[in-house]
XYZ file of C-alpha atoms in Angstrom:
602
model
C 78.948 131.416 103.437
C 81.844 131.670 106.293
C 84.191 128.245 106.789
C 84.164 126.777 108.437
C 87.299 125.939 110.720
C 90.318 123.759 110.311
C 91.735 122.310 113.326
C 93.979 119.036 113.151
C 94.117 115.858 115.110
C 97.646 113.711 115.965
C 97.235 109.850 116.905
C 98.869 107.168 114.964
C 99.420 106.377 111.378
C 98.779 102.146 112.329
C 98.012 102.137 107.755
C 99.710 104.363 105.095
C 98.385 106.578 102.426
C 97.095 110.329 102.582
C 93.060 110.599 100.568
C 90.888 113.019 100.940
C 87.294 112.488 101.417
C 83.639 113.752 103.600
C 83.120 112.277 106.789
C 80.675 109.088 108.472
C 80.884 109.070 111.465
C 79.224 105.980 113.177
C 77.412 106.918 116.338
C 77.874 104.504 119.854
C 76.654 101.201 118.455
C 78.630 101.342 115.633
C 75.098 101.938 113.188
C 76.113 103.599 110.274
C 74.444 107.803 110.504
C 74.377 107.881 106.505
C 72.561 111.281 104.807
C 70.673 110.132 102.378
C 68.869 112.851 99.576
C 64.875 111.996 99.370
C 62.221 113.558 97.349
C 59.268 113.579 98.748
C 60.122 115.514 102.097
C 57.104 115.915 103.672
C 56.711 112.000 103.489
C 60.097 111.720 105.358
C 58.814 114.970 107.731
C 55.896 112.810 109.165
C 58.242 109.395 109.347
C 60.311 111.160 111.923
C 57.004 113.050 113.700
C 55.692 108.885 113.617
C 59.337 107.895 115.099
C 58.578 110.716 117.506
C 55.297 110.106 119.317
C 55.982 105.949 118.679
C 59.580 107.505 121.412
C 56.487 109.114 123.721
C 54.658 105.625 123.936
C 57.741 103.301 125.050
C 58.571 105.961 127.117
C 54.885 106.426 128.855
C 55.098 102.893 129.409
C 57.790 102.690 130.605
C 57.415 105.203 132.795
C 53.579 103.486 134.104
C 56.467 99.977 135.306
C 58.956 102.155 136.650
C 56.662 103.489 139.297
C 55.112 100.250 140.006
C 58.575 98.327 140.979
C 60.992 101.432 142.629
C 58.049 104.330 143.284
C 56.877 107.475 141.299
C 60.111 109.955 142.312
C 62.770 107.983 139.905
C 59.945 107.708 137.393
C 60.052 111.320 136.988
C 64.013 111.326 134.463
C 61.792 109.670 131.914
C 58.699 112.629 131.844
C 63.276 114.914 131.560
C 63.103 112.614 128.671
C 59.375 113.248 127.351
C 59.705 116.475 127.798
C 63.250 116.888 125.808
C 60.663 114.637 122.694
C 58.199 117.658 122.908
C 61.266 121.034 122.501
C 60.253 122.670 119.458
C 63.229 124.042 119.189
C 64.892 120.451 118.501
C 62.159 119.151 116.805
C 61.967 121.850 114.099
C 65.701 121.866 113.291
C 64.627 119.197 112.270
C 62.315 119.011 110.635
C 63.825 121.819 108.711
C 67.359 119.688 107.514
C 64.695 117.248 106.365
C 63.169 119.957 104.415
C 65.025 122.014 103.323
C 68.514 119.650 102.900
C 66.499 116.488 101.322
C 67.466 115.077 103.931
C 66.906 111.070 105.900
C 66.015 111.500 108.924
C 68.357 109.819 110.841
C 70.592 111.600 109.111
C 68.598 114.570 110.545
C 68.652 113.804 114.399
C 72.024 113.104 114.402
C 72.979 116.397 113.619
C 70.439 118.147 115.609
C 71.577 115.860 118.453
C 75.455 116.661 118.032
C 74.800 120.172 118.364
C 73.161 119.610 121.519
C 75.573 117.340 123.299
C 78.629 120.149 121.771
C 76.523 123.169 123.771
C 75.815 121.131 126.912
C 79.762 119.717 126.959
C 80.584 123.790 127.275
C 78.461 124.205 130.222
C 80.130 125.547 133.977
C 77.277 123.892 135.621
C 78.113 120.131 136.224
C 74.711 119.350 136.477
C 73.426 120.347 132.992
C 76.894 119.393 131.312
C 76.148 115.739 132.691
C 72.365 116.695 130.844
C 74.411 115.139 126.964
C 74.023 111.808 127.809
C 69.614 112.079 128.504
C 70.601 114.365 124.563
C 71.998 111.426 124.033
C 69.284 108.578 125.164
C 66.271 110.555 123.467
C 68.394 110.323 119.459
C 68.475 107.198 120.447
C 65.516 106.346 121.007
C 64.342 107.953 118.104
C 67.187 107.071 115.485
C 65.813 102.702 117.336
C 62.309 103.770 115.711
C 63.666 105.151 112.354
C 65.564 102.337 111.412
C 65.159 99.225 113.971
C 67.940 96.678 113.311
C 67.796 97.013 109.345
C 71.386 98.424 108.200
C 70.963 101.692 105.860
C 72.056 102.012 102.269
C 74.790 102.843 100.761
C 73.528 103.572 97.733
C 73.571 106.740 97.485
C 76.181 107.768 99.347
C 79.483 109.493 97.472
C 82.947 107.208 97.075
C 84.637 109.497 99.259
C 84.117 108.601 102.330
C 86.131 108.277 105.491
C 84.532 105.930 108.601
C 85.390 108.378 112.310
C 84.431 106.383 114.990
C 85.963 105.781 118.210
C 86.546 102.143 117.183
C 85.350 99.647 114.687
C 84.232 96.311 115.385
C 86.629 93.838 111.725
C 82.951 92.963 111.049
C 81.739 95.931 110.007
C 84.059 95.434 107.134
C 81.741 92.408 105.879
C 78.221 94.720 105.470
C 80.507 98.429 103.896
C 80.491 99.280 99.964
C 84.221 99.249 100.303
C 84.568 100.642 96.914
C 83.084 104.125 98.831
C 85.203 104.448 102.057
C 88.822 105.681 101.590
C 89.904 106.055 104.995
C 89.631 105.154 108.630
C 89.704 107.454 111.960
C 89.166 106.235 115.054
C 89.481 107.006 118.359
C 90.876 104.125 120.136
C 92.464 101.165 118.830
C 96.224 100.705 118.224
C 99.133 99.517 114.953
C 98.093 95.086 115.992
C 94.448 95.398 116.525
C 92.330 93.148 114.021
C 91.469 96.646 112.733
C 94.618 98.341 111.684
C 95.804 94.761 109.917
C 92.636 94.649 107.829
C 93.043 98.291 106.922
C 96.504 97.401 105.788
C 95.169 94.420 103.735
C 92.306 96.482 102.251
C 95.193 99.715 101.083
C 93.302 101.701 103.240
C 94.078 104.247 105.205
C 94.031 104.953 108.465
C 94.320 106.813 111.561
C 94.067 105.665 115.152
C 93.889 106.572 118.781
C 92.250 110.224 118.322
C 90.948 112.025 121.813
C 88.278 113.590 121.907
C 88.212 113.692 118.158
C 84.068 112.477 117.650
C 82.768 115.983 118.789
C 84.398 118.038 116.372
C 83.236 116.476 113.549
C 80.186 115.627 111.609
C 79.161 113.628 109.446
C 79.466 115.184 105.937
C 82.598 116.984 106.888
C 85.312 117.186 105.074
C 88.980 115.484 107.176
C 92.284 115.121 105.006
C 94.082 112.347 106.941
C 97.310 111.516 106.751
C 97.838 107.889 107.630
C 102.373 108.080 107.836
C 101.771 110.946 109.926
C 98.740 109.952 111.854
C 97.894 113.211 111.533
C 93.899 113.970 110.197
C 92.660 117.269 109.593
C 88.986 118.622 110.129
C 87.823 120.414 107.741
C 91.452 121.429 105.616
C 92.335 124.503 104.264
C 92.564 125.088 100.279
C 96.783 126.240 101.355
C 96.408 122.658 103.543
C 95.361 120.430 100.279
C 97.744 122.377 98.049
C 100.367 121.171 99.261
C 99.536 117.576 99.569
C 98.266 117.574 96.470
C 101.488 115.283 94.738
C 100.941 113.001 97.676
C 97.210 112.575 97.347
C 97.672 112.261 93.521
C 101.200 109.800 94.020
C 99.355 107.925 97.032
C 95.990 107.701 94.188
C 98.020 106.501 91.289
C 99.866 103.425 93.648
C 96.681 102.462 95.437
C 95.251 102.342 90.998
C 98.500 100.500 89.844
C 98.528 98.076 92.920
C 96.647 95.139 90.343
C 98.848 94.781 87.889
C 100.548 91.673 88.331
C 103.986 92.759 87.329
C 105.261 89.615 85.947
C 103.090 87.524 85.863
C 101.492 84.743 88.997
C 105.372 83.031 88.469
C 107.994 83.785 91.571
C 111.951 82.426 91.482
C 114.587 83.641 93.673
C 116.887 85.109 92.114
C 119.134 81.592 91.856
C 115.285 79.909 91.132
C 114.152 78.727 93.707
C 110.013 78.465 93.226
C 108.415 80.342 96.248
C 104.527 79.881 96.390
C 102.659 83.791 97.047
C 98.655 83.595 97.886
C 96.258 86.303 98.897
C 94.733 86.246 102.672
C 90.642 87.006 101.760
C 87.805 87.575 104.277
C 85.346 89.174 101.603
C 84.442 87.720 98.039
C 85.023 91.361 95.931
C 88.942 90.446 97.258
C 88.599 87.354 95.149
C 89.808 90.616 92.031
C 92.240 91.445 93.748
C 94.182 88.234 94.547
C 93.934 87.500 90.527
C 94.775 90.611 89.402
C 97.454 91.164 92.325
C 99.094 87.061 91.169
C 98.505 85.321 93.582
C 99.190 81.972 93.136
C 95.838 81.442 95.259
C 94.310 82.102 98.069
C 96.702 81.039 101.316
C 94.036 81.342 104.105
C 89.749 82.428 103.995
C 88.617 84.005 106.892
C 85.248 82.174 106.898
C 84.493 84.015 109.788
C 83.264 87.572 107.934
C 80.341 85.263 106.826
C 78.995 85.304 109.518
C 79.655 88.921 110.830
C 78.447 90.532 107.525
C 75.014 88.761 108.036
C 71.888 90.364 108.562
C 69.574 87.113 110.403
C 72.441 85.812 112.155
C 74.447 82.326 111.376
C 74.944 81.900 107.690
C 72.664 79.073 105.723
C 74.825 75.670 103.721
C 73.151 77.113 101.109
C 75.000 80.549 101.553
C 77.774 79.338 102.278
C 77.694 77.424 98.958
C 77.954 80.104 96.785
C 80.186 82.005 99.434
C 82.342 78.806 98.832
C 82.865 77.900 95.428
C 82.643 81.383 93.888
C 86.268 80.446 95.924
C 86.903 77.865 94.265
C 85.917 78.380 90.459
C 87.126 81.634 90.232
C 91.074 80.952 91.461
C 91.383 77.509 89.456
C 93.113 75.451 89.020
C 94.443 77.179 92.346
C 94.030 75.846 95.740
C 91.663 77.974 98.754
C 92.650 77.017 102.208
C 89.421 77.986 103.958
C 89.030 77.762 107.664
C 86.838 76.679 110.600
C 84.413 80.466 112.061
C 87.706 81.172 114.441
C 85.491 83.646 116.073
C 84.748 83.476 120.402
C 81.323 83.414 121.842
C 81.448 86.774 122.397
C 81.187 87.476 118.428
C 78.948 84.831 117.626
C 76.433 84.646 120.582
C 73.423 87.234 119.287
C 73.361 85.257 116.504
C 70.567 82.617 115.860
C 71.880 79.240 117.049
C 70.062 76.196 118.646
C 74.102 76.476 121.072
C 74.261 78.782 123.901
C 76.968 80.275 125.158
C 77.811 81.755 128.328
C 79.961 85.362 129.054
C 83.076 85.152 129.287
C 86.326 86.989 130.985
C 88.398 86.794 129.046
C 87.583 85.770 125.660
C 90.910 85.559 123.927
C 91.589 82.071 125.439
C 87.848 80.868 125.605
C 86.046 79.202 123.607
C 86.832 80.230 120.429
C 88.099 78.506 116.928
C 88.516 75.175 117.239
C 87.323 74.821 120.615
C 84.390 77.136 119.334
C 82.973 74.461 116.898
C 83.323 71.478 118.829
C 81.372 73.547 120.604
C 78.507 74.643 118.652
C 78.499 71.297 116.221
C 75.429 71.927 114.497
C 77.269 75.233 113.128
C 80.258 74.099 112.303
C 78.769 70.270 110.671
C 76.426 73.093 108.220
C 80.343 74.918 107.659
C 81.511 71.778 106.771
C 78.828 70.683 104.578
C 78.794 73.257 102.310
C 83.230 73.331 102.239
C 82.776 70.375 100.900
C 79.337 70.731 98.136
C 81.686 73.509 97.120
C 84.875 70.389 96.357
C 83.513 70.007 92.791
C 84.089 73.667 91.653
C 88.193 73.841 92.435
C 90.836 72.301 94.504
C 89.854 73.823 98.411
C 91.974 73.269 101.890
C 90.229 72.693 105.113
C 92.259 75.112 108.008
C 90.850 73.594 111.978
C 91.893 77.131 114.043
C 93.621 77.609 117.253
C 94.452 74.139 117.960
C 96.676 72.979 121.086
C 95.666 69.172 121.399
C 95.721 66.498 118.487
C 92.504 65.509 120.263
C 90.656 68.751 118.841
C 92.068 67.184 115.419
C 90.433 63.465 116.184
C 87.395 65.233 116.853
C 87.093 67.166 114.361
C 87.905 64.849 111.356
C 86.023 62.327 113.023
C 82.621 65.110 111.692
C 84.055 66.512 108.524
C 84.620 62.312 107.799
C 80.861 61.683 109.124
C 79.366 64.899 106.869
C 81.807 63.491 103.755
C 79.944 60.479 104.717
C 76.298 61.502 104.426
C 77.200 63.914 101.772
C 77.933 60.313 99.412
C 75.237 58.052 100.382
C 73.258 61.746 99.010
C 74.910 60.237 96.047
C 77.585 63.119 96.019
C 80.905 62.216 94.065
C 83.509 64.923 95.871
C 86.689 64.618 96.042
C 90.090 64.525 98.376
C 89.722 67.920 100.630
C 93.590 68.103 102.438
C 93.630 68.930 105.551
C 95.609 71.405 107.992
C 96.097 72.992 111.085
C 96.677 76.447 112.114
C 100.030 76.774 114.218
C 98.825 79.931 116.053
C 99.966 78.544 120.721
C 102.802 77.734 122.098
C 101.013 74.516 122.634
C 101.395 73.920 119.331
C 104.785 74.372 117.787
C 105.740 71.739 121.267
C 103.502 69.504 119.587
C 104.213 69.911 116.025
C 104.864 65.729 115.866
C 102.317 65.189 117.117
C 99.990 67.108 115.532
C 102.114 67.156 111.797
C 101.439 63.602 111.431
C 97.544 63.508 112.112
C 96.874 66.376 109.321
C 97.386 67.484 105.435
C 99.306 70.626 105.655
C 100.402 74.102 108.354
C 100.108 77.059 108.559
C 101.025 78.838 111.029
C 98.941 82.120 111.725
C 102.023 84.816 113.152
C 99.350 86.888 114.488
C 98.228 85.365 116.689
C 101.286 83.403 117.436
C 103.132 85.804 117.614
C 100.625 88.174 120.542
C 100.133 84.599 122.665
C 104.139 83.856 123.237
C 104.596 87.203 124.570
C 101.524 87.659 126.628
C 100.742 90.144 124.815
C 97.204 91.722 123.303
C 98.145 93.319 119.790
C 95.291 95.364 120.299
C 96.319 97.441 123.532
C 97.938 100.637 123.010
C 99.616 100.118 126.297
C 102.310 97.365 125.683
C 101.778 97.234 122.244
C 106.100 98.097 122.150
C 106.919 94.555 123.723
C 104.118 93.369 120.084
C 107.833 92.336 118.253
C 107.521 89.393 115.579
C 111.170 90.232 115.346
C 111.182 88.094 119.180
C 114.302 85.523 119.211
C 111.232 83.611 120.356
C 109.097 84.002 117.843
C 111.667 83.254 116.031
C 112.738 79.814 117.424
C 109.393 78.370 116.967
C 108.929 79.233 113.260
C 112.963 77.361 112.445
C 110.826 74.884 114.485
C 108.539 75.117 112.784
C 109.752 74.400 109.596
C 112.627 72.204 110.403
C 109.759 69.724 111.630
C 106.999 70.236 108.761
C 110.167 69.294 106.234
C 111.915 66.120 108.791
C 107.559 65.075 108.286
C 107.325 65.996 104.460
C 104.410 68.251 105.131
C 103.922 71.419 102.806
C 103.744 74.612 105.315
C 103.333 77.856 104.721
C 103.186 81.737 107.135
C 99.529 83.334 106.969
C 100.315 86.558 108.883
C 101.600 89.710 108.153
C 104.865 89.867 108.072
C 104.535 87.647 105.319
C 104.202 91.466 103.669
C 107.401 92.864 104.939
C 109.961 92.329 102.670
C 112.478 92.131 105.494
C 109.982 89.416 106.269
C 109.808 87.699 103.240
C 113.553 86.999 102.977
C 114.099 86.500 105.947
C 111.183 83.097 106.124
C 112.326 81.765 102.940
C 115.741 81.344 104.395
C 114.051 79.895 107.759
C 112.676 77.030 104.900
C 109.212 78.359 103.973
C 108.583 79.112 100.608
C 104.157 79.950 100.940
C 103.969 82.791 101.796
C 99.745 83.991 102.327
C 99.758 87.531 102.511
C 96.851 90.161 101.824
C 96.684 90.160 98.289
C 98.047 93.894 97.451
C 101.292 93.384 99.162
C 102.097 90.315 96.443
C 103.947 92.231 93.547
C 106.259 93.685 95.874
C 106.807 90.903 98.000
C 107.347 88.570 93.953
C 110.394 91.615 93.307
C 111.825 91.206 95.828
C 112.651 88.102 96.222
C 113.507 87.889 92.488
C 116.038 89.905 93.626
C 117.465 88.113 96.641
C 119.608 83.796 96.461
C 117.194 81.344 98.264
C 121.749 80.471 98.779
C 121.986 84.002 101.018
C 118.475 83.465 102.105
C 119.674 80.241 104.301
C 122.702 82.106 105.028
C 120.677 85.848 106.905
C 118.135 83.569 108.669
C 121.358 81.334 110.356
C 122.453 84.912 111.540
C 119.137 86.343 112.847
C 118.244 82.880 114.417
C 122.177 83.783 116.787
C 121.523 87.485 117.749
C 119.941 88.016 121.953
C 116.910 91.045 120.836
C 114.666 92.000 118.599
C 116.257 95.294 117.914
C 119.962 93.362 116.764
C 118.259 90.981 114.226
C 116.082 93.931 112.651
C 118.748 96.162 112.160
C 120.446 93.441 110.851
C 118.557 91.618 108.012
C 117.737 96.203 107.082
C 120.839 96.801 106.556
C 121.680 93.051 104.881
C 119.066 93.112 102.806
C 118.697 96.015 101.471
C 121.932 95.901 99.871
C 120.479 93.962 97.791
C 117.599 94.990 96.735
C 118.153 97.265 93.871
C 115.166 99.419 95.742
C 114.306 102.213 98.529
C 113.598 100.713 101.107
C 113.373 102.053 103.836
C 109.134 103.198 104.174
C 109.410 98.913 105.094
C 112.223 99.347 107.473
C 110.671 101.653 108.859
C 106.981 100.019 109.430
C 108.594 96.541 111.291
C 110.794 99.772 114.145
C 107.318 101.197 114.655
C 105.438 99.193 116.229
C 107.664 97.764 118.686
C 109.920 100.518 120.274
C 112.560 100.555 117.812
C 115.039 102.929 116.260
C 114.810 103.765 113.347
C 117.602 103.225 111.137
């Protein structure tokens, strides 16, 4: 059999690392089309044929209804779809894949569809070229009849998968078996998207912004993904693989060694100042990584992933209780901060809820975060009950997201107190559960004194604060260069938060991605932030850096950085100043904070 042709794609490397694996293609509906070995191929073939017959019956019913409403002349298109379902060539190809390759019907249908779509798109005649959409529609109906909305099993998949899709909702991370995924390749997306951020947190190499990539890849194809260079090679040649063998082995070794806590959990600056390094997590399986990397607690647990990954809609109180209780018990005696549902109505409108939502033109500034919780109070009360019940398993904190007014805090506190009173009346002895707010919109920064007096601690969500402060959609590649964590206005916001927290003696921690970069970590420490929460795998590196930097010097660096007029000058100054203090190379981290901002690399 002739070797497949090697194809090279260049995109944007958004999460570093180089890996080799096989493509797992996700369709336009973000459904996983997996190849699964089947033992009884004849039973699988009959399952496919039943799905075809069901599809025919559904189309005949739709055709009849359409004729009644708009006339027979407009229902002809469904005749074409029916003919496709009866196409001997297509059906023979699918059945051959099932019987000869012992493959599941879903994979066989997708493989045959992909081949036909590519063939139609290559035709000169525009009319026939556009018919590929009809093929995709028919295939989609067959797939729905084969699998419905039930998630496919990951049990029999290999351990070297690279997800390939047009886009990728971050919620998909919650439903995947991440032990079997090596990388992520997308046609859309940018460095500052949620998906990119989570990929870096999981140390999952990723490349985004690949044009026309999916047309050239099928599930099972070999992929070489280089997240450093932004390259993806489909069906790489043996020579290509040999050329990067050293880098493949090195990245694998780094990933395996990253679980070392490198000196335990205690973090002290060079002159003896204590710093608390905590983990940001969203998936329960990250607990082991957080502990092995020496996290001093969970600084932010993004609870929305329990909702996104739930197969039947909203998670029950019992299901949430089990998750929060596990967090608290496994991280004990360290604290676990659970952020209440931080999602917009567009994310949960499909879930089972008694609350109804209307579509929003601008969801990022609409009904989301604490606004959604106060609107959907039944859902919020269920979550609060679960958190309060779980507090007996360890030290738990509650964090309210996207707070912009003190009235929101008052309303949330009232609900928390009511739910706590109910549990106490039922005989439960609950420990105090501290309450905090996320500082991530400019209004919260400007009214910080009022907000801070109402809560026990503060969390700064720098990812969203930067986005709202600079009016930049971090997922939009056209304006990604404007997403500048070192922008003077952002630094002034952080400086104000640290100063107010110190004045009011309120604990404050940084929970955004900037904590994961050594240069930012030193700058934040100098501003007065001695609690940093980050993706777990970054903790050993940040701990090692902070141990080499005196607190007094970091304060001088911060004072100077706050006086500089541009993000570029701040970048140039802090990279030069901090690099002199560290005994090992930080070039890759310097490039990381420069690249997304359109700054010159130094």
